[in-house]
């Protein structure tokens, strides 16, 4: 199968990359591992921040619907669902596995927008039923209509942790505690935290989970206060009667495909760990490969969508299609405005390192 | 404290409160937006231009005299950070909040919670309306609770019995 642009990943970055490349006239194949488009937007029932003129106030789930409709209706885009990109072969084939069959795709350009994975907690019993990534619980609730437990402990008070607490309360579950090792709020927007505090959901900062009880499934947990060296302080233990533990201690980009394809990766903790070196135009050291969204560095859906637009348009432009350069510059401007918030200082430090690395390598 | 645990202090709250004189005249928006985040739906939703912002990441400023208490910003705010407060009635204050949970009945008695999630008083559900957010397809329920006089600045949620 041949295509001008192969987009891997059907989340906010991938959908927008596909739309913009197709708009420029390129033939696009979009592969998505799940049976539906939308990526992590399907978990985001809250209204998004941003410009009201550009859709702020819209919930993530509504954006997923709008963008998937635009993708599915575009005549230049072929969508392959339940399809996973598993590797790049020597003859230039990107191998897609769909329902047990292998389908080689020969694209001229590839946008990798595969997103991120949740970090796990290295603690005994973290592998028994009842311990989940926060995102897994959101998928169960929002995609499959299943509430995996009744009484929850959430580990990690970033945006995902506190939003999950709110969603669980909406679903009628009881959130016994949200804990975080930091002495004060880190990446969470305060308004997302105030929402759960006024409902009476307990938040324990400078605390961590020290024991997960149970053998066949979760039967409780113990949390404790920690000192400056992140060690539990004896005597501060609290027993929690919970049947489910949600881990939301951060995300790291999914870089396996990039690594295999020879995209240069560098370690930038502020962006989630190993990230692909890329320019503002989302180009990498491999001239046929572009990146976008969380796979290129952890941020959020609004910035992922803008990066996707840039990657899709630039990929089409590099193939000789007619692309509106002003639009690309406008998206870059929007990105820098969104990243301008004081709260995002750490992110900006990470992006600075990334841009310096890209500059050193002469990436345009 | 907000930066530590997400609970505003009394000073934080008073800094956002409309003057007592204005509250006596009727419902007015109280914007509990604490951080400079890239967001402006409140500004765009306001029909009288009472809410302004220097740039996308600034904290919104409100001219309480221009505010007509229409609650459109309450429905528009993605952070659910705006409440209407009304001290004009003799029989009690009114607080209107966005509410994304199974809706209460008008007339229902509820326990009112403050910013810490602590029960501070009893309240009565007076009104439930659905107002459009910026995305017109999305209507957000706004619940008005009648609370005892003097409680408008503290009550920000309620618990059904």
XYZ file of C-alpha atoms in Angstrom, chain A residues 141-142 146-149 152 164-174 199, chain B residues 100-102:
22
model
C -15.397 4.605 32.678
C -15.694 6.730 29.554
C -17.362 0.316 33.692
C -16.433 1.598 37.136
C -13.655 -0.754 38.276
C -14.094 -0.157 42.017
C -10.296 4.826 45.555
C -9.840 11.579 37.719
C -10.924 12.269 41.328
C -13.637 14.613 40.037
C -14.781 12.139 37.372
C -14.935 9.297 39.906
C -17.084 11.458 42.185
C -19.351 12.194 39.202
C -19.639 8.445 38.628
C -20.719 7.947 42.228
C -17.492 6.412 43.559
C -15.816 7.428 46.777
C -16.403 18.530 47.482
C -21.981 18.669 36.790
C -23.627 15.977 38.926
C -27.080 14.383 39.088
